[in-house]
Amino acid sequence: MIRRAALLFLAALLPLLAGAGQAQAVGYRYWSFWEQDGTAWTYATQGPSLARPSDGDVHGFRFSVSEDSGDAAKPRGTADFGTICAGTPAKDGTKRVALVIDFGTPADAPSGETPPAGRTACAQVAEDASTAEALAAVAKPLRYDSNALLCAISGYPEKGCGEQVAAERSAPAPAEPDQAESDGSGPSLGLVAGLAVVVLLGAAAIWQARRRV
């Protein structure tokens, strides 16, 4: 009975050792929406169809894969309103909205597609226009899904909309290269050591139980 319990105890640890090196992280491939505050980008708290920018505002869009707004990639570049709208003079009854459109990296692109080069544009639109209307004025064609989620800007990507993307995350490598040899698919050295301690404690407990029998 004691030997059987020991075997069961050790067998229960095998899944931990086998799966400790990798984990699945689920992200989403989509266009994120940003507002520029000075020189910093802030993730927008409302969608582009609801946002009503003022003359002189800078809004940005970035296509990437992220798990949530906390790790979403920001639009790249340092262009400000003065730079983007330098050639667009103010006009009564309209407003100017500077837009930064970042199509992302090849790593974030759907299979078979290549992201276009990022660009900026100055949209001159009606005073009550939304950011979505400003975007439509300078970056058609746009594509939305049935829930009004922005799926494509200037036709990119050609298909897909907010789909899930699973990415493997390997355990971190040992601190010193000579401490362990690994192809990156096995458990980390620290985790193995910790589990070894657990095994030893379990074995000690079993030995103590045998002494009392």
Tab-separated table of N, CA and C in Angstrom, residues 102-212:
chain	number	residue	atom	x	y	z
A	102	ASP	N	-0.740	53.100	-38.133
A	102	ASP	CA	0.387	52.163	-38.053
A	102	ASP	C	-0.130	50.764	-38.370
A	103	PHE	N	0.275	50.223	-39.510
A	103	PHE	CA	-0.227	48.930	-39.965
A	103	PHE	C	0.466	47.744	-39.292
A	104	GLY	N	1.359	48.014	-38.364
A	104	GLY	CA	1.979	46.945	-37.588
A	104	GLY	C	3.157	46.284	-38.272
A	105	THR	N	3.567	45.144	-37.722
A	105	THR	CA	4.746	44.425	-38.190
A	105	THR	C	4.349	43.145	-38.917
A	106	PRO	N	5.262	42.560	-39.700
A	106	PRO	CA	4.966	41.288	-40.360
A	106	PRO	C	4.589	40.187	-39.379
A	107	ALA	N	5.140	40.235	-38.170
A	107	ALA	CA	4.825	39.214	-37.171
A	107	ALA	C	3.354	39.261	-36.759
A	108	ASP	N	2.749	40.430	-36.834
A	108	ASP	CA	1.343	40.576	-36.444
A	108	ASP	C	0.383	40.392	-37.615
A	109	ALA	N	0.921	40.323	-38.823
A	109	ALA	CA	0.074	40.255	-40.012
A	109	ALA	C	-0.598	38.892	-40.141
A	110	PRO	N	-1.817	38.857	-40.666
A	110	PRO	CA	-2.457	37.574	-40.958
A	110	PRO	C	-1.633	36.811	-41.997
A	111	SER	N	-1.789	35.509	-42.027
A	111	SER	CA	-1.031	34.672	-42.958
A	111	SER	C	-1.251	35.115	-44.397
A	112	GLY	N	-0.153	35.286	-45.120
A	112	GLY	CA	-0.225	35.652	-46.525
A	112	GLY	C	-0.354	37.136	-46.794
A	113	GLU	N	-0.367	37.965	-45.762
A	113	GLU	CA	-0.509	39.407	-45.966
A	113	GLU	C	0.734	40.150	-45.472
A	114	THR	N	1.009	41.268	-46.103
A	114	THR	CA	2.149	42.115	-45.736
A	114	THR	C	1.635	43.494	-45.349
A	115	PRO	N	1.990	43.975	-44.164
A	115	PRO	CA	1.478	45.292	-43.742
A	115	PRO	C	2.037	46.427	-44.585
A	116	PRO	N	1.208	47.370	-44.990
A	116	PRO	CA	1.704	48.550	-45.707
A	116	PRO	C	2.543	49.419	-44.768
A	117	ALA	N	3.272	50.348	-45.352
A	117	ALA	CA	4.046	51.288	-44.538
A	117	ALA	C	3.094	52.198	-43.773
A	118	GLY	N	3.454	52.519	-42.555
A	118	GLY	CA	2.635	53.417	-41.757
A	118	GLY	C	2.590	54.809	-42.370
A	119	ARG	N	1.550	55.543	-42.068
A	119	ARG	CA	1.445	56.883	-42.621
A	119	ARG	C	0.648	57.797	-41.695
A	120	THR	N	0.697	59.072	-41.984
A	120	THR	CA	-0.096	60.059	-41.259
A	120	THR	C	-0.979	60.801	-42.255
A	121	ALA	N	-2.037	61.411	-41.742
A	121	ALA	CA	-2.949	62.161	-42.603
A	121	ALA	C	-3.648	63.224	-41.778
A	122	CYS	N	-3.977	64.324	-42.424
A	122	CYS	CA	-4.727	65.392	-41.765
A	122	CYS	C	-6.131	65.415	-42.357
A	123	ALA	N	-7.109	65.049	-41.547
A	123	ALA	CA	-8.496	65.025	-42.010
A	123	ALA	C	-9.177	66.348	-41.660
A	124	GLN	N	-9.723	67.005	-42.649
A	124	GLN	CA	-10.482	68.235	-42.410
A	124	GLN	C	-11.963	67.890	-42.583
A	125	VAL	N	-12.672	67.887	-41.487
A	125	VAL	CA	-14.047	67.385	-41.480
A	125	VAL	C	-14.964	68.365	-40.751
A	126	ALA	N	-16.245	68.038	-40.768
A	126	ALA	CA	-17.225	68.890	-40.089
A	126	ALA	C	-16.926	68.967	-38.592
A	127	GLU	N	-17.349	70.050	-37.984
A	127	GLU	CA	-17.025	70.291	-36.570
A	127	GLU	C	-17.568	69.213	-35.641
A	128	ASP	N	-18.678	68.551	-36.024
A	128	ASP	CA	-19.260	67.533	-35.154
A	128	ASP	C	-18.880	66.115	-35.588
A	129	ALA	N	-17.896	65.982	-36.470
A	129	ALA	CA	-17.519	64.662	-36.989
A	129	ALA	C	-16.824	63.818	-35.921
A	130	SER	N	-17.014	62.513	-36.023
A	130	SER	CA	-16.350	61.568	-35.123
A	130	SER	C	-14.974	61.212	-35.688
A	131	THR	N	-14.176	60.518	-34.891
A	131	THR	CA	-12.876	60.067	-35.384
A	131	THR	C	-13.059	59.082	-36.530
A	132	ALA	N	-14.093	58.244	-36.443
A	132	ALA	CA	-14.356	57.291	-37.519
A	132	ALA	C	-14.638	58.020	-38.829
A	133	GLU	N	-15.355	59.138	-38.771
A	133	GLU	CA	-15.638	59.913	-39.979
A	133	GLU	C	-14.376	60.585	-40.499
A	134	ALA	N	-13.530	61.031	-39.588
A	134	ALA	CA	-12.256	61.618	-40.001
A	134	ALA	C	-11.384	60.566	-40.682
A	135	LEU	N	-11.379	59.359	-40.114
A	135	LEU	CA	-10.595	58.276	-40.703
A	135	LEU	C	-11.121	57.919	-42.092
A	136	ALA	N	-12.433	57.869	-42.228
A	136	ALA	CA	-13.044	57.534	-43.519
A	136	ALA	C	-12.710	58.582	-44.584
A	137	ALA	N	-12.460	59.804	-44.170
A	137	ALA	CA	-12.164	60.868	-45.123
A	137	ALA	C	-10.780	60.737	-45.743
A	138	VAL	N	-9.879	59.994	-45.073
A	138	VAL	CA	-8.489	59.946	-45.559
A	138	VAL	C	-7.933	58.537	-45.748
A	139	ALA	N	-8.654	57.507	-45.314
A	139	ALA	CA	-8.067	56.161	-45.332
A	139	ALA	C	-9.046	55.083	-45.789
A	140	LYS	N	-9.891	55.382	-46.758
A	140	LYS	CA	-10.783	54.359	-47.296
A	140	LYS	C	-9.978	53.344	-48.120
A	141	PRO	N	-10.520	52.107	-48.265
A	141	PRO	CA	-11.792	51.640	-47.704
A	141	PRO	C	-11.631	51.137	-46.271
A	142	LEU	N	-12.646	51.391	-45.465
A	142	LEU	CA	-12.704	50.844	-44.118
A	142	LEU	C	-13.627	49.631	-44.137
A	143	ARG	N	-13.382	48.725	-43.206
A	143	ARG	CA	-14.251	47.543	-43.094
A	143	ARG	C	-14.628	47.348	-41.629
A	144	TYR	N	-15.915	47.140	-41.372
A	144	TYR	CA	-16.422	46.897	-40.024
A	144	TYR	C	-17.157	45.563	-39.991
A	145	ASP	N	-17.259	44.976	-38.793
A	145	ASP	CA	-18.072	43.765	-38.670
A	145	ASP	C	-19.478	44.141	-38.231
A	146	SER	N	-20.318	43.132	-37.979
A	146	SER	CA	-21.719	43.387	-37.639
A	146	SER	C	-21.884	44.069	-36.290
A	147	ASN	N	-20.816	44.064	-35.461
A	147	ASN	CA	-20.870	44.725	-34.160
A	147	ASN	C	-20.189	46.093	-34.187
A	148	ALA	N	-19.929	46.597	-35.376
A	148	ALA	CA	-19.296	47.908	-35.573
A	148	ALA	C	-17.845	47.937	-35.120
A	149	LEU	N	-17.199	46.769	-35.059
A	149	LEU	CA	-15.778	46.716	-34.742
A	149	LEU	C	-14.981	47.031	-36.003
A	150	LEU	N	-14.013	47.937	-35.877
A	150	LEU	CA	-13.177	48.302	-37.015
A	150	LEU	C	-12.272	47.131	-37.370
A	151	CYS	N	-12.424	46.619	-38.592
A	151	CYS	CA	-11.675	45.435	-39.017
A	151	CYS	C	-10.509	45.762	-39.947
A	152	ALA	N	-10.671	46.780	-40.795
A	152	ALA	CA	-9.628	47.083	-41.780
A	152	ALA	C	-9.588	48.578	-42.071
A	153	ILE	N	-8.366	49.072	-42.262
A	153	ILE	CA	-8.134	50.461	-42.668
A	153	ILE	C	-7.374	50.438	-43.988
A	154	SER	N	-7.849	51.204	-44.952
A	154	SER	CA	-7.254	51.204	-46.296
A	154	SER	C	-7.179	49.781	-46.850
A	155	GLY	N	-8.183	48.983	-46.529
A	155	GLY	CA	-8.252	47.620	-47.042
A	155	GLY	C	-7.353	46.617	-46.356
A	156	TYR	N	-6.675	47.015	-45.267
A	156	TYR	CA	-5.782	46.087	-44.561
A	156	TYR	C	-6.288	45.826	-43.148
A	157	PRO	N	-6.356	44.540	-42.771
A	157	PRO	CA	-6.109	43.351	-43.584
A	157	PRO	C	-7.290	43.038	-44.502
A	158	GLU	N	-7.048	42.168	-45.468
A	158	GLU	CA	-8.093	41.849	-46.429
A	158	GLU	C	-9.225	41.054	-45.795
A	159	LYS	N	-8.894	40.254	-44.782
A	159	LYS	CA	-9.914	39.454	-44.121
A	159	LYS	C	-9.576	39.306	-42.641
A	160	GLY	N	-10.543	38.788	-41.899
A	160	GLY	CA	-10.342	38.626	-40.463
A	160	GLY	C	-10.774	39.866	-39.706
A	161	CYS	N	-11.123	39.643	-38.433
A	161	CYS	CA	-11.537	40.777	-37.611
A	161	CYS	C	-11.531	40.381	-36.133
A	162	GLY	N	-10.494	40.791	-35.435
A	162	GLY	CA	-10.426	40.526	-34.000
A	162	GLY	C	-10.318	39.070	-33.641
A	163	GLU	N	-9.740	38.247	-34.525
A	163	GLU	CA	-9.672	36.816	-34.256
A	163	GLU	C	-8.645	36.496	-33.172
A	164	GLN	N	-8.869	35.371	-32.505
A	164	GLN	CA	-7.944	34.935	-31.470
A	164	GLN	C	-6.679	34.370	-32.108
A	165	VAL	N	-5.567	34.623	-31.444
A	165	VAL	CA	-4.274	34.115	-31.894
A	165	VAL	C	-3.581	33.519	-30.687
A	166	ALA	N	-3.258	32.237	-30.740
A	166	ALA	CA	-2.577	31.576	-29.629
A	166	ALA	C	-1.083	31.610	-29.877
A	167	ALA	N	-0.322	31.958	-28.857
A	167	ALA	CA	1.138	32.023	-28.971
A	167	ALA	C	1.768	31.272	-27.818
A	168	GLU	N	2.775	30.448	-28.144
A	168	GLU	CA	3.461	29.689	-27.103
A	168	GLU	C	4.477	30.576	-26.406
A	169	ARG	N	4.553	30.386	-25.090
A	169	ARG	CA	5.550	31.102	-24.301
A	169	ARG	C	6.437	30.079	-23.607
A	170	SER	N	7.714	30.099	-23.913
A	170	SER	CA	8.632	29.143	-23.314
A	170	SER	C	9.112	29.647	-21.967
A	171	ALA	N	9.505	28.719	-21.114
A	171	ALA	CA	10.038	29.089	-19.809
A	171	ALA	C	11.351	29.830	-19.993
A	172	PRO	N	11.689	30.770	-19.097
A	172	PRO	CA	12.943	31.508	-19.236
A	172	PRO	C	14.157	30.603	-19.118
A	173	ALA	N	15.219	30.949	-19.818
A	173	ALA	CA	16.444	30.161	-19.791
A	173	ALA	C	17.137	30.323	-18.446
A	174	PRO	N	18.002	29.349	-18.066
A	174	PRO	CA	18.750	29.471	-16.807
A	174	PRO	C	19.617	30.719	-16.819
A	175	ALA	N	19.940	31.235	-15.628
A	175	ALA	CA	20.717	32.462	-15.509
A	175	ALA	C	22.106	32.301	-16.108
A	176	GLU	N	22.733	31.122	-15.896
A	176	GLU	CA	24.064	30.861	-16.404
A	176	GLU	C	23.991	29.767	-17.467
A	177	PRO	N	24.598	29.984	-18.638
A	177	PRO	CA	24.510	28.998	-19.712
A	177	PRO	C	25.039	27.635	-19.337
A	178	ASP	N	26.057	27.559	-18.431
A	178	ASP	CA	26.664	26.278	-18.103
A	178	ASP	C	25.929	25.557	-16.986
A	179	GLN	N	24.837	26.106	-16.479
A	179	GLN	CA	24.127	25.443	-15.398
A	179	GLN	C	23.244	24.323	-15.913
A	180	ALA	N	22.788	24.435	-17.160
A	180	ALA	CA	21.917	23.413	-17.708
A	180	ALA	C	21.942	23.498	-19.211
A	181	GLU	N	21.709	22.369	-19.844
A	181	GLU	CA	21.597	22.324	-21.285
A	181	GLU	C	20.163	22.014	-21.625
A	182	SER	N	19.560	22.878	-22.434
A	182	SER	CA	18.147	22.702	-22.744
A	182	SER	C	17.857	23.249	-24.120
A	183	ASP	N	16.870	22.642	-24.802
A	183	ASP	CA	16.450	23.156	-26.103
A	183	ASP	C	15.328	24.162	-25.975
A	184	GLY	N	14.970	24.565	-24.746
A	184	GLY	CA	13.937	25.564	-24.533
A	184	GLY	C	12.559	24.977	-24.364
A	185	SER	N	12.427	23.625	-24.532
A	185	SER	CA	11.102	23.040	-24.445
A	185	SER	C	10.849	22.357	-23.117
A	186	GLY	N	11.877	22.252	-22.271
A	186	GLY	CA	11.714	21.581	-20.998
A	186	GLY	C	11.483	22.548	-19.876
A	187	PRO	N	11.254	22.043	-18.643
A	187	PRO	CA	11.002	22.905	-17.500
A	187	PRO	C	12.246	23.657	-17.085
A	188	SER	N	12.058	24.765	-16.417
A	188	SER	CA	13.190	25.561	-15.960
A	188	SER	C	13.903	24.851	-14.823
A	189	LEU	N	15.184	25.205	-14.643
A	189	LEU	CA	15.999	24.577	-13.602
A	189	LEU	C	15.406	24.816	-12.224
A	190	GLY	N	14.947	26.043	-11.969
A	190	GLY	CA	14.382	26.348	-10.660
A	190	GLY	C	13.145	25.524	-10.355
A	191	LEU	N	12.300	25.315	-11.372
A	191	LEU	CA	11.086	24.541	-11.158
A	191	LEU	C	11.427	23.090	-10.882
A	192	VAL	N	12.402	22.532	-11.640
A	192	VAL	CA	12.807	21.144	-11.410
A	192	VAL	C	13.344	20.975	-9.999
A	193	ALA	N	14.162	21.941	-9.563
A	193	ALA	CA	14.718	21.856	-8.217
A	193	ALA	C	13.613	21.895	-7.165
A	194	GLY	N	12.628	22.766	-7.387
A	194	GLY	CA	11.526	22.859	-6.443
A	194	GLY	C	10.727	21.581	-6.367
A	195	LEU	N	10.467	20.990	-7.515
A	195	LEU	CA	9.721	19.731	-7.527
A	195	LEU	C	10.533	18.603	-6.902
A	196	ALA	N	11.855	18.651	-7.086
A	196	ALA	CA	12.700	17.637	-6.469
A	196	ALA	C	12.590	17.692	-4.953
A	197	VAL	N	12.523	18.907	-4.412
A	197	VAL	CA	12.354	19.054	-2.964
A	197	VAL	C	11.038	18.450	-2.517
A	198	VAL	N	9.990	18.696	-3.287
A	198	VAL	CA	8.687	18.133	-2.955
A	198	VAL	C	8.740	16.615	-2.958
A	199	VAL	N	9.426	16.043	-3.958
A	199	VAL	CA	9.561	14.587	-4.033
A	199	VAL	C	10.287	14.050	-2.816
A	200	LEU	N	11.366	14.718	-2.433
A	200	LEU	CA	12.126	14.265	-1.262
A	200	LEU	C	11.291	14.324	0.007
A	201	LEU	N	10.507	15.417	0.152
A	201	LEU	CA	9.650	15.529	1.333
A	201	LEU	C	8.601	14.431	1.341
A	202	GLY	N	8.053	14.146	0.149
A	202	GLY	CA	7.060	13.072	0.075
A	202	GLY	C	7.670	11.736	0.418
A	203	ALA	N	8.896	11.492	-0.088
A	203	ALA	CA	9.563	10.230	0.203
A	203	ALA	C	9.853	10.103	1.692
A	204	ALA	N	10.235	11.222	2.314
A	204	ALA	CA	10.509	11.195	3.754
A	204	ALA	C	9.250	10.872	4.545
A	205	ALA	N	8.137	11.447	4.125
A	205	ALA	CA	6.879	11.180	4.811
A	205	ALA	C	6.492	9.715	4.680
A	206	ILE	N	6.707	9.134	3.489
A	206	ILE	CA	6.391	7.721	3.283
A	206	ILE	C	7.277	6.841	4.142
A	207	TRP	N	8.581	7.226	4.241
A	207	TRP	CA	9.522	6.442	5.067
A	207	TRP	C	9.118	6.479	6.527
A	208	GLN	N	8.682	7.646	6.993
A	208	GLN	CA	8.224	7.765	8.376
A	208	GLN	C	6.997	6.889	8.613
A	209	ALA	N	6.101	6.855	7.612
A	209	ALA	CA	4.913	6.030	7.768
A	209	ALA	C	5.262	4.547	7.847
A	210	ARG	N	6.267	4.135	7.084
A	210	ARG	CA	6.687	2.720	7.095
A	210	ARG	C	7.264	2.363	8.460
A	211	ARG	N	7.964	3.309	9.079
A	211	ARG	CA	8.562	3.030	10.401
A	211	ARG	C	7.498	2.787	11.447
A	212	ARG	N	6.336	3.476	11.259
A	212	ARG	CA	5.293	3.318	12.278
A	212	ARG	C	4.486	2.039	12.099
